[in-house]
């Protein structure tokens, strides 16, 4: 089954060339970057979201938001940058299909991504590494790549400021295009961009990502996170997000309830999926959910365990996926056949959106092949239970509670039936 998405011709932006290829343009360093040389006087739209951290969201139908966050703002601005030629290649020209099978893995042929994407510039065996300003980071991007600032509102309502100054002292969180996209509307959420935080999750940054999922209010818009060692390629804190109007295979996997925290967050284990992982739902407030998941991520980071995160269902479901593919690569435990595909299984691949780089792999894509690759990503059953026990200890749940919950009754099994696939028509 072929998926249809909007196609707009795309050129390569001068701002994506190497620094030594670009001459001075008359202002600052000539790149219109986010550093002190170019930042003074810069302005960017500011989307101020209603802060839901301290209570459940109750929709106020009498108040119209100033702009539709997903379609009018995010995707509208993304298409504007596409038409201006700020991408390394035209992702809308990439072939995409749903692979026949029970889960409906999605295959995309993207022959330009591995050739034009930035190479990794740091060690892959350390989840926590200090920020290095000499390496590529998001303060070096052209301001043309930024879409808007994303901050909590000071008022009890959503606000949009079309031309807000960029306050360097407050280090705004920004949304930018991913210049090497893998799907329509592929963007980056960069918390406190000017603080130059390394790629590591903390409570505030994860809560910000959840707010973005809530504002999008669309189950087909997901956010993802890759730690170092789990195929993050830039050591500057960021989340990825894009729009894909099909249910992801990982979202179809059944789950088994394990435990519920004092804050009302339900933790479940994924079943019948090639990558073992945990699923988080609920919570008395959005902040409760964010705190539990971010504390689990912090535990993995501090124990040097690479992981990926998928924020799904408008922020209502979060998948936490410890992985070991890079470790297996280093130990020579991955078959040459899989290595030859050059697929780096990060959050999107693990979720079931397989970005393939060779036409032969795309044409021969099967559910069995996808399953085989992802099975190499997963921790073993024994190791996964060890890591789960470590996580439960970090968030104050005992191993006994964990084991008791996993022996629960059949009604604790949550099976989400596969949904019919839909064709995509960008907007």
PDB file of N, CA and C in Angstrom, residues 152-190:
ATOM      1  N   UNK A 152       5.885  28.574  28.256  1.00  0.00           N
ATOM      2  CA  UNK A 152       4.656  28.615  29.048  1.00  0.00           C
ATOM      3  C   UNK A 152       4.131  30.044  29.117  1.00  0.00           C
ATOM      4  N   UNK A 153       2.822  30.186  29.058  1.00  0.00           N
ATOM      5  CA  UNK A 153       2.195  31.494  29.123  1.00  0.00           C
ATOM      6  C   UNK A 153       2.177  32.018  30.556  1.00  0.00           C
ATOM      7  N   UNK A 154       2.291  33.323  30.698  1.00  0.00           N
ATOM      8  CA  UNK A 154       2.139  33.951  32.008  1.00  0.00           C
ATOM      9  C   UNK A 154       0.668  34.102  32.380  1.00  0.00           C
ATOM     10  N   UNK A 155      -0.201  33.942  31.408  1.00  0.00           N
ATOM     11  CA  UNK A 155      -1.644  34.051  31.627  1.00  0.00           C
ATOM     12  C   UNK A 155      -2.261  32.660  31.604  1.00  0.00           C
ATOM     13  N   UNK A 156      -3.531  32.583  31.984  1.00  0.00           N
ATOM     14  CA  UNK A 156      -4.230  31.302  32.015  1.00  0.00           C
ATOM     15  C   UNK A 156      -4.888  31.008  30.666  1.00  0.00           C
ATOM     16  N   UNK A 157      -4.129  31.243  29.596  1.00  0.00           N
ATOM     17  CA  UNK A 157      -4.644  31.001  28.258  1.00  0.00           C
ATOM     18  C   UNK A 157      -3.488  30.957  27.270  1.00  0.00           C
ATOM     19  N   UNK A 158      -3.761  30.381  26.103  1.00  0.00           N
ATOM     20  CA  UNK A 158      -2.760  30.335  25.046  1.00  0.00           C
ATOM     21  C   UNK A 158      -2.621  31.717  24.423  1.00  0.00           C
ATOM     22  N   UNK A 159      -1.379  32.109  24.127  1.00  0.00           N
ATOM     23  CA  UNK A 159      -1.128  33.399  23.506  1.00  0.00           C
ATOM     24  C   UNK A 159      -0.126  33.237  22.367  1.00  0.00           C
ATOM     25  N   UNK A 160      -0.280  34.027  21.317  1.00  0.00           N
ATOM     26  CA  UNK A 160       0.649  34.019  20.202  1.00  0.00           C
ATOM     27  C   UNK A 160       1.144  35.431  19.960  1.00  0.00           C
ATOM     28  N   UNK A 161       2.466  35.599  19.956  1.00  0.00           N
ATOM     29  CA  UNK A 161       3.095  36.884  19.669  1.00  0.00           C
ATOM     30  C   UNK A 161       3.855  36.721  18.349  1.00  0.00           C
ATOM     31  N   UNK A 162       3.353  37.287  17.262  1.00  0.00           N
ATOM     32  CA  UNK A 162       3.938  37.029  15.947  1.00  0.00           C
ATOM     33  C   UNK A 162       5.363  37.523  15.764  1.00  0.00           C
ATOM     34  N   UNK A 163       5.795  38.500  16.539  1.00  0.00           N
ATOM     35  CA  UNK A 163       7.099  39.116  16.311  1.00  0.00           C
ATOM     36  C   UNK A 163       7.772  39.415  17.646  1.00  0.00           C
ATOM     37  N   UNK A 164       8.071  38.362  18.414  1.00  0.00           N
ATOM     38  CA  UNK A 164       8.617  38.543  19.762  1.00  0.00           C
ATOM     39  C   UNK A 164      10.144  38.551  19.730  1.00  0.00           C
ATOM     40  N   UNK A 165      10.776  39.445  20.475  1.00  0.00           N
ATOM     41  CA  UNK A 165      12.243  39.448  20.550  1.00  0.00           C
ATOM     42  C   UNK A 165      12.763  38.139  21.134  1.00  0.00           C
ATOM     43  N   UNK A 166      13.931  37.726  20.686  1.00  0.00           N
ATOM     44  CA  UNK A 166      14.603  36.559  21.274  1.00  0.00           C
ATOM     45  C   UNK A 166      15.436  37.055  22.439  1.00  0.00           C
ATOM     46  N   UNK A 167      15.028  36.687  23.649  1.00  0.00           N
ATOM     47  CA  UNK A 167      15.684  37.155  24.866  1.00  0.00           C
ATOM     48  C   UNK A 167      16.806  36.195  25.226  1.00  0.00           C
ATOM     49  N   UNK A 168      18.036  36.594  24.929  1.00  0.00           N
ATOM     50  CA  UNK A 168      19.182  35.713  25.156  1.00  0.00           C
ATOM     51  C   UNK A 168      19.350  35.370  26.630  1.00  0.00           C
ATOM     52  N   UNK A 169      19.001  36.311  27.532  1.00  0.00           N
ATOM     53  CA  UNK A 169      19.183  36.060  28.956  1.00  0.00           C
ATOM     54  C   UNK A 169      18.242  34.962  29.463  1.00  0.00           C
ATOM     55  N   UNK A 170      17.066  34.844  28.850  1.00  0.00           N
ATOM     56  CA  UNK A 170      16.119  33.814  29.273  1.00  0.00           C
ATOM     57  C   UNK A 170      16.314  32.501  28.518  1.00  0.00           C
ATOM     58  N   UNK A 171      17.171  32.496  27.511  1.00  0.00           N
ATOM     59  CA  UNK A 171      17.464  31.303  26.721  1.00  0.00           C
ATOM     60  C   UNK A 171      16.173  30.579  26.315  1.00  0.00           C
ATOM     61  N   UNK A 172      15.486  31.052  25.298  1.00  0.00           N
ATOM     62  CA  UNK A 172      14.180  30.497  24.942  1.00  0.00           C
ATOM     63  C   UNK A 172      14.268  29.062  24.423  1.00  0.00           C
ATOM     64  N   UNK A 173      13.170  28.350  24.570  1.00  0.00           N
ATOM     65  CA  UNK A 173      13.020  27.056  23.907  1.00  0.00           C
ATOM     66  C   UNK A 173      12.448  27.331  22.522  1.00  0.00           C
ATOM     67  N   UNK A 174      12.983  26.658  21.512  1.00  0.00           N
ATOM     68  CA  UNK A 174      12.587  26.954  20.145  1.00  0.00           C
ATOM     69  C   UNK A 174      12.233  25.677  19.396  1.00  0.00           C
ATOM     70  N   UNK A 175      11.446  25.849  18.340  1.00  0.00           N
ATOM     71  CA  UNK A 175      11.123  24.766  17.414  1.00  0.00           C
ATOM     72  C   UNK A 175      11.776  25.107  16.086  1.00  0.00           C
ATOM     73  N   UNK A 176      12.548  24.173  15.541  1.00  0.00           N
ATOM     74  CA  UNK A 176      13.275  24.383  14.295  1.00  0.00           C
ATOM     75  C   UNK A 176      13.013  23.233  13.347  1.00  0.00           C
ATOM     76  N   UNK A 177      13.238  23.459  12.051  1.00  0.00           N
ATOM     77  CA  UNK A 177      13.121  22.362  11.099  1.00  0.00           C
ATOM     78  C   UNK A 177      14.278  21.386  11.306  1.00  0.00           C
ATOM     79  N   UNK A 178      14.042  20.124  10.980  1.00  0.00           N
ATOM     80  CA  UNK A 178      15.124  19.155  10.854  1.00  0.00           C
ATOM     81  C   UNK A 178      15.548  19.181   9.391  1.00  0.00           C
ATOM     82  N   UNK A 179      16.750  19.639   9.126  1.00  0.00           N
ATOM     83  CA  UNK A 179      17.169  19.835   7.739  1.00  0.00           C
ATOM     84  C   UNK A 179      17.425  18.512   7.019  1.00  0.00           C
ATOM     85  N   UNK A 180      17.472  17.400   7.787  1.00  0.00           N
ATOM     86  CA  UNK A 180      17.551  16.066   7.186  1.00  0.00           C
ATOM     87  C   UNK A 180      16.295  15.303   7.603  1.00  0.00           C
ATOM     88  N   UNK A 181      15.133  15.677   7.060  1.00  0.00           N
ATOM     89  CA  UNK A 181      13.863  15.135   7.566  1.00  0.00           C
ATOM     90  C   UNK A 181      13.629  13.693   7.120  1.00  0.00           C
ATOM     91  N   UNK A 182      12.801  12.996   7.882  1.00  0.00           N
ATOM     92  CA  UNK A 182      12.384  11.664   7.460  1.00  0.00           C
ATOM     93  C   UNK A 182      10.885  11.612   7.230  1.00  0.00           C
ATOM     94  N   UNK A 183      10.190  12.725   7.448  1.00  0.00           N
ATOM     95  CA  UNK A 183       8.750  12.740   7.191  1.00  0.00           C
ATOM     96  C   UNK A 183       8.245  14.164   7.161  1.00  0.00           C
ATOM     97  N   UNK A 184       7.020  14.300   6.746  1.00  0.00           N
ATOM     98  CA  UNK A 184       6.349  15.597   6.627  1.00  0.00           C
ATOM     99  C   UNK A 184       6.285  16.286   7.996  1.00  0.00           C
ATOM    100  N   UNK A 185       6.682  17.549   8.043  1.00  0.00           N
ATOM    101  CA  UNK A 185       6.612  18.305   9.285  1.00  0.00           C
ATOM    102  C   UNK A 185       7.662  17.935  10.303  1.00  0.00           C
ATOM    103  N   UNK A 186       8.770  17.337   9.889  1.00  0.00           N
ATOM    104  CA  UNK A 186       9.808  16.891  10.830  1.00  0.00           C
ATOM    105  C   UNK A 186      10.515  18.101  11.441  1.00  0.00           C
ATOM    106  N   UNK A 187      10.372  18.267  12.753  1.00  0.00           N
ATOM    107  CA  UNK A 187      10.937  19.419  13.451  1.00  0.00           C
ATOM    108  C   UNK A 187      11.727  18.974  14.674  1.00  0.00           C
ATOM    109  N   UNK A 188      12.428  19.926  15.248  1.00  0.00           N
ATOM    110  CA  UNK A 188      13.188  19.717  16.479  1.00  0.00           C
ATOM    111  C   UNK A 188      12.671  20.673  17.549  1.00  0.00           C
ATOM    112  N   UNK A 189      12.455  20.161  18.738  1.00  0.00           N
ATOM    113  CA  UNK A 189      12.172  20.991  19.910  1.00  0.00           C
ATOM    114  C   UNK A 189      13.465  21.082  20.707  1.00  0.00           C
ATOM    115  N   UNK A 190      13.972  22.308  20.864  1.00  0.00           N
ATOM    116  CA  UNK A 190      15.271  22.515  21.514  1.00  0.00           C
ATOM    117  C   UNK A 190      15.047  23.320  22.788  1.00  0.00           C
TER     118      UNK A 190
END
